C-alpha cells in the first residue's frame, strides 16, 4: 500500500491519498473506512446523448471525480474489490448532489480518504501496511499449473496471497507470437520462462522454507527441470543452492484448487512443523470431529463460550472478520474469548479472510473449538 499527501495525525481531522497494491490492502481498507468518512475517487458513468433528430440517442462513458460521504461498504473476496457507497457532496454535471453513488476501489487505483477523527489503531494499521511486504512470513510457495495458466502463491500464517498469474501461450501474448495451432516446444519454453520470471520476482528462496510445483499432468516435472536448467544457465545461486527444497506434487491443477493441493500428503509433510500446517491441521481436525466425534468439538459463539466457561477448549479457531469486527461490543466479546482461552493454557488461531481455508471456517460460523474433554452438544438457540 502506498500513502501520498499524508495530512493526518491521531485524534485529529485529516486526509491521505491511498493506492492499494494487493487484495489484502483492500481488506484492511474495508475495516478502516467507516460510515461518515469521506472518499474521493475517479470513476466513470454511462451518459446518454440525444441525436440531432431528437428521436434517437447514443451512449458513451465519461470520466468524473466523485466525492462521497460514506454510508456503507462491501468487500468482494473473489474479485478483490472494495465497493464504497455514499451520498455525493459535490456537483459535477453527471451526479446530482445528495444522490447515492457507488465507487469501486481496486488495486493500483488511487483514492482520497478523509476522516474527521483519525483513531490510533487506524493510523497504526495504515502505517503497518505502508511498510508491508506481501506475506513476509511466508512458509510455503506454490506454483500451481492449471489448464490455461499458472498461479503462484505465498502462504504464511493466516494469509494466502496469489502473487502472480501467468497465462499460457494459447491465451497470453506468447500465443499471439506463435502461428502454430498446437503448442510448440518454443511456445512452451516461452510460457515456462514467464512463469520462472514471475517466480523469481516474488519468491525469495532464502526466506521461504518450502516450495511446491503442482499439476495433474507432467508440467510440474518439466517445469522443475526447466527451472534447474535456467538457474544454471543464469548462474542463480539462490535457486541452485535451494533446489532440494523445491518438490513436485500431483493435484490442484486442471480445475482443482489450492485447498485440494494442501490436502496432498506430500504438501502436508512439508508443512507438518510450520504455523501454516498447524492451522490447516486444526481446521481439518475440527471438521472430522464435527462429523465423527461431535462431543470433542463445537462451533457457534454461544457453544464455544460455554465450553470455555468449563475450561474445555484446547484450540480455538476464529476468523478475523469476527475477531476484528467493526461493532465494538462484538469485537470486545470475541477478544475476551481469545484472552480467556490463552489464559487457560489453550491455543487461539486467527484465520485471515485471505487464508486459503477461510471459507471452510465460515461454514462453521467463523468460530469453532477443539475440546480437551468431551462435552454434551449445546444448542445455540437455547441461550
PDB file of N, CA and C in Angstrom, residues 320-358:
ATOM      1  N   UNK A 320     -10.855 -13.622  11.366  1.00  0.00           N
ATOM      2  CA  UNK A 320     -10.565 -12.230  11.736  1.00  0.00           C
ATOM      3  C   UNK A 320     -11.743 -11.308  11.444  1.00  0.00           C
ATOM      4  N   UNK A 321     -12.701 -11.769  10.625  1.00  0.00           N
ATOM      5  CA  UNK A 321     -13.895 -10.974  10.403  1.00  0.00           C
ATOM      6  C   UNK A 321     -14.693 -10.835  11.699  1.00  0.00           C
ATOM      7  N   UNK A 322     -14.601 -11.839  12.556  1.00  0.00           N
ATOM      8  CA  UNK A 322     -15.249 -11.774  13.865  1.00  0.00           C
ATOM      9  C   UNK A 322     -14.325 -11.117  14.894  1.00  0.00           C
ATOM     10  N   UNK A 323     -13.072 -11.542  14.910  1.00  0.00           N
ATOM     11  CA  UNK A 323     -12.138 -11.075  15.931  1.00  0.00           C
ATOM     12  C   UNK A 323     -11.857  -9.582  15.812  1.00  0.00           C
ATOM     13  N   UNK A 324     -11.920  -9.053  14.587  1.00  0.00           N
ATOM     14  CA  UNK A 324     -11.679  -7.619  14.369  1.00  0.00           C
ATOM     15  C   UNK A 324     -12.944  -6.934  13.848  1.00  0.00           C
ATOM     16  N   UNK A 325     -14.063  -7.363  14.378  1.00  0.00           N
ATOM     17  CA  UNK A 325     -15.357  -6.834  13.943  1.00  0.00           C
ATOM     18  C   UNK A 325     -15.477  -5.341  14.199  1.00  0.00           C
ATOM     19  N   UNK A 326     -16.220  -4.637  13.321  1.00  0.00           N
ATOM     20  CA  UNK A 326     -16.391  -3.187  13.471  1.00  0.00           C
ATOM     21  C   UNK A 326     -17.270  -2.827  14.665  1.00  0.00           C
ATOM     22  N   UNK A 327     -18.197  -3.729  15.034  1.00  0.00           N
ATOM     23  CA  UNK A 327     -19.055  -3.469  16.186  1.00  0.00           C
ATOM     24  C   UNK A 327     -18.237  -3.596  17.463  1.00  0.00           C
ATOM     25  N   UNK A 328     -18.154  -2.523  18.224  1.00  0.00           N
ATOM     26  CA  UNK A 328     -17.298  -2.501  19.408  1.00  0.00           C
ATOM     27  C   UNK A 328     -17.670  -3.606  20.388  1.00  0.00           C
ATOM     28  N   UNK A 329     -18.964  -3.760  20.661  1.00  0.00           N
ATOM     29  CA  UNK A 329     -19.411  -4.766  21.626  1.00  0.00           C
ATOM     30  C   UNK A 329     -19.062  -6.176  21.141  1.00  0.00           C
ATOM     31  N   UNK A 330     -19.270  -6.414  19.843  1.00  0.00           N
ATOM     32  CA  UNK A 330     -18.955  -7.730  19.275  1.00  0.00           C
ATOM     33  C   UNK A 330     -17.462  -8.000  19.334  1.00  0.00           C
ATOM     34  N   UNK A 331     -16.693  -6.987  18.995  1.00  0.00           N
ATOM     35  CA  UNK A 331     -15.229  -7.143  18.995  1.00  0.00           C
ATOM     36  C   UNK A 331     -14.724  -7.444  20.411  1.00  0.00           C
ATOM     37  N   UNK A 332     -15.260  -6.754  21.408  1.00  0.00           N
ATOM     38  CA  UNK A 332     -14.845  -6.992  22.792  1.00  0.00           C
ATOM     39  C   UNK A 332     -15.195  -8.405  23.239  1.00  0.00           C
ATOM     40  N   UNK A 333     -16.359  -8.882  22.786  1.00  0.00           N
ATOM     41  CA  UNK A 333     -16.798 -10.220  23.186  1.00  0.00           C
ATOM     42  C   UNK A 333     -15.837 -11.285  22.672  1.00  0.00           C
ATOM     43  N   UNK A 334     -15.452 -11.175  21.385  1.00  0.00           N
ATOM     44  CA  UNK A 334     -14.525 -12.153  20.823  1.00  0.00           C
ATOM     45  C   UNK A 334     -13.119 -11.977  21.385  1.00  0.00           C
ATOM     46  N   UNK A 335     -12.729 -10.754  21.660  1.00  0.00           N
ATOM     47  CA  UNK A 335     -11.417 -10.503  22.254  1.00  0.00           C
ATOM     48  C   UNK A 335     -11.326 -11.138  23.638  1.00  0.00           C
ATOM     49  N   UNK A 336     -12.382 -11.016  24.405  1.00  0.00           N
ATOM     50  CA  UNK A 336     -12.418 -11.645  25.741  1.00  0.00           C
ATOM     51  C   UNK A 336     -12.336 -13.167  25.628  1.00  0.00           C
ATOM     52  N   UNK A 337     -12.994 -13.709  24.616  1.00  0.00           N
ATOM     53  CA  UNK A 337     -12.954 -15.159  24.409  1.00  0.00           C
ATOM     54  C   UNK A 337     -11.536 -15.623  24.098  1.00  0.00           C
ATOM     55  N   UNK A 338     -10.848 -14.922  23.204  1.00  0.00           N
ATOM     56  CA  UNK A 338      -9.480 -15.286  22.844  1.00  0.00           C
ATOM     57  C   UNK A 338      -8.552 -15.200  24.054  1.00  0.00           C
ATOM     58  N   UNK A 339      -8.674 -14.125  24.824  1.00  0.00           N
ATOM     59  CA  UNK A 339      -7.826 -13.965  26.013  1.00  0.00           C
ATOM     60  C   UNK A 339      -8.100 -15.058  27.041  1.00  0.00           C
ATOM     61  N   UNK A 340      -9.366 -15.408  27.209  1.00  0.00           N
ATOM     62  CA  UNK A 340      -9.719 -16.441  28.184  1.00  0.00           C
ATOM     63  C   UNK A 340      -9.130 -17.795  27.792  1.00  0.00           C
ATOM     64  N   UNK A 341      -9.175 -18.101  26.507  1.00  0.00           N
ATOM     65  CA  UNK A 341      -8.613 -19.376  26.041  1.00  0.00           C
ATOM     66  C   UNK A 341      -7.115 -19.407  26.284  1.00  0.00           C
ATOM     67  N   UNK A 342      -6.425 -18.317  25.960  1.00  0.00           N
ATOM     68  CA  UNK A 342      -4.976 -18.268  26.172  1.00  0.00           C
ATOM     69  C   UNK A 342      -4.624 -18.337  27.649  1.00  0.00           C
ATOM     70  N   UNK A 343      -5.404 -17.648  28.496  1.00  0.00           N
ATOM     71  CA  UNK A 343      -5.133 -17.653  29.936  1.00  0.00           C
ATOM     72  C   UNK A 343      -5.330 -19.022  30.561  1.00  0.00           C
ATOM     73  N   UNK A 344      -6.172 -19.836  29.932  1.00  0.00           N
ATOM     74  CA  UNK A 344      -6.412 -21.177  30.473  1.00  0.00           C
ATOM     75  C   UNK A 344      -5.480 -22.221  29.843  1.00  0.00           C
ATOM     76  N   UNK A 345      -4.489 -21.740  29.076  1.00  0.00           N
ATOM     77  CA  UNK A 345      -3.488 -22.649  28.516  1.00  0.00           C
ATOM     78  C   UNK A 345      -3.814 -23.185  27.143  1.00  0.00           C
ATOM     79  N   UNK A 346      -4.883 -22.674  26.515  1.00  0.00           N
ATOM     80  CA  UNK A 346      -5.243 -23.133  25.185  1.00  0.00           C
ATOM     81  C   UNK A 346      -4.584 -22.306  24.099  1.00  0.00           C
ATOM     82  N   UNK A 347      -4.716 -22.755  22.869  1.00  0.00           N
ATOM     83  CA  UNK A 347      -4.197 -22.027  21.716  1.00  0.00           C
ATOM     84  C   UNK A 347      -5.347 -21.321  21.004  1.00  0.00           C
ATOM     85  N   UNK A 348      -5.069 -20.139  20.455  1.00  0.00           N
ATOM     86  CA  UNK A 348      -6.064 -19.394  19.680  1.00  0.00           C
ATOM     87  C   UNK A 348      -5.485 -19.118  18.302  1.00  0.00           C
ATOM     88  N   UNK A 349      -6.129 -19.631  17.271  1.00  0.00           N
ATOM     89  CA  UNK A 349      -5.679 -19.456  15.897  1.00  0.00           C
ATOM     90  C   UNK A 349      -6.636 -18.519  15.177  1.00  0.00           C
ATOM     91  N   UNK A 350      -6.120 -17.379  14.703  1.00  0.00           N
ATOM     92  CA  UNK A 350      -6.941 -16.398  13.993  1.00  0.00           C
ATOM     93  C   UNK A 350      -6.705 -16.570  12.497  1.00  0.00           C
ATOM     94  N   UNK A 351      -7.780 -16.803  11.748  1.00  0.00           N
ATOM     95  CA  UNK A 351      -7.701 -17.049  10.309  1.00  0.00           C
ATOM     96  C   UNK A 351      -8.094 -15.795   9.541  1.00  0.00           C
ATOM     97  N   UNK A 352      -7.183 -15.294   8.735  1.00  0.00           N
ATOM     98  CA  UNK A 352      -7.490 -14.153   7.875  1.00  0.00           C
ATOM     99  C   UNK A 352      -8.502 -14.562   6.819  1.00  0.00           C
ATOM    100  N   UNK A 353      -9.295 -13.605   6.372  1.00  0.00           N
ATOM    101  CA  UNK A 353     -10.225 -13.882   5.271  1.00  0.00           C
ATOM    102  C   UNK A 353      -9.458 -14.232   4.008  1.00  0.00           C
ATOM    103  N   UNK A 354      -8.156 -13.889   3.973  1.00  0.00           N
ATOM    104  CA  UNK A 354      -7.324 -14.208   2.828  1.00  0.00           C
ATOM    105  C   UNK A 354      -6.671 -15.584   2.943  1.00  0.00           C
ATOM    106  N   UNK A 355      -6.955 -16.296   4.042  1.00  0.00           N
ATOM    107  CA  UNK A 355      -6.412 -17.641   4.206  1.00  0.00           C
ATOM    108  C   UNK A 355      -7.135 -18.579   3.259  1.00  0.00           C
ATOM    109  N   UNK A 356      -6.405 -19.534   2.718  1.00  0.00           N
ATOM    110  CA  UNK A 356      -6.980 -20.446   1.736  1.00  0.00           C
ATOM    111  C   UNK A 356      -8.149 -21.253   2.288  1.00  0.00           C
ATOM    112  N   UNK A 357      -8.195 -21.460   3.604  1.00  0.00           N
ATOM    113  CA  UNK A 357      -9.256 -22.265   4.204  1.00  0.00           C
ATOM    114  C   UNK A 357     -10.297 -21.424   4.940  1.00  0.00           C
ATOM    115  N   UNK A 358     -10.257 -20.112   4.749  1.00  0.00           N
ATOM    116  CA  UNK A 358     -11.180 -19.238   5.483  1.00  0.00           C
ATOM    117  C   UNK A 358     -12.638 -19.595   5.214  1.00  0.00           C
TER     118      UNK A 358
END
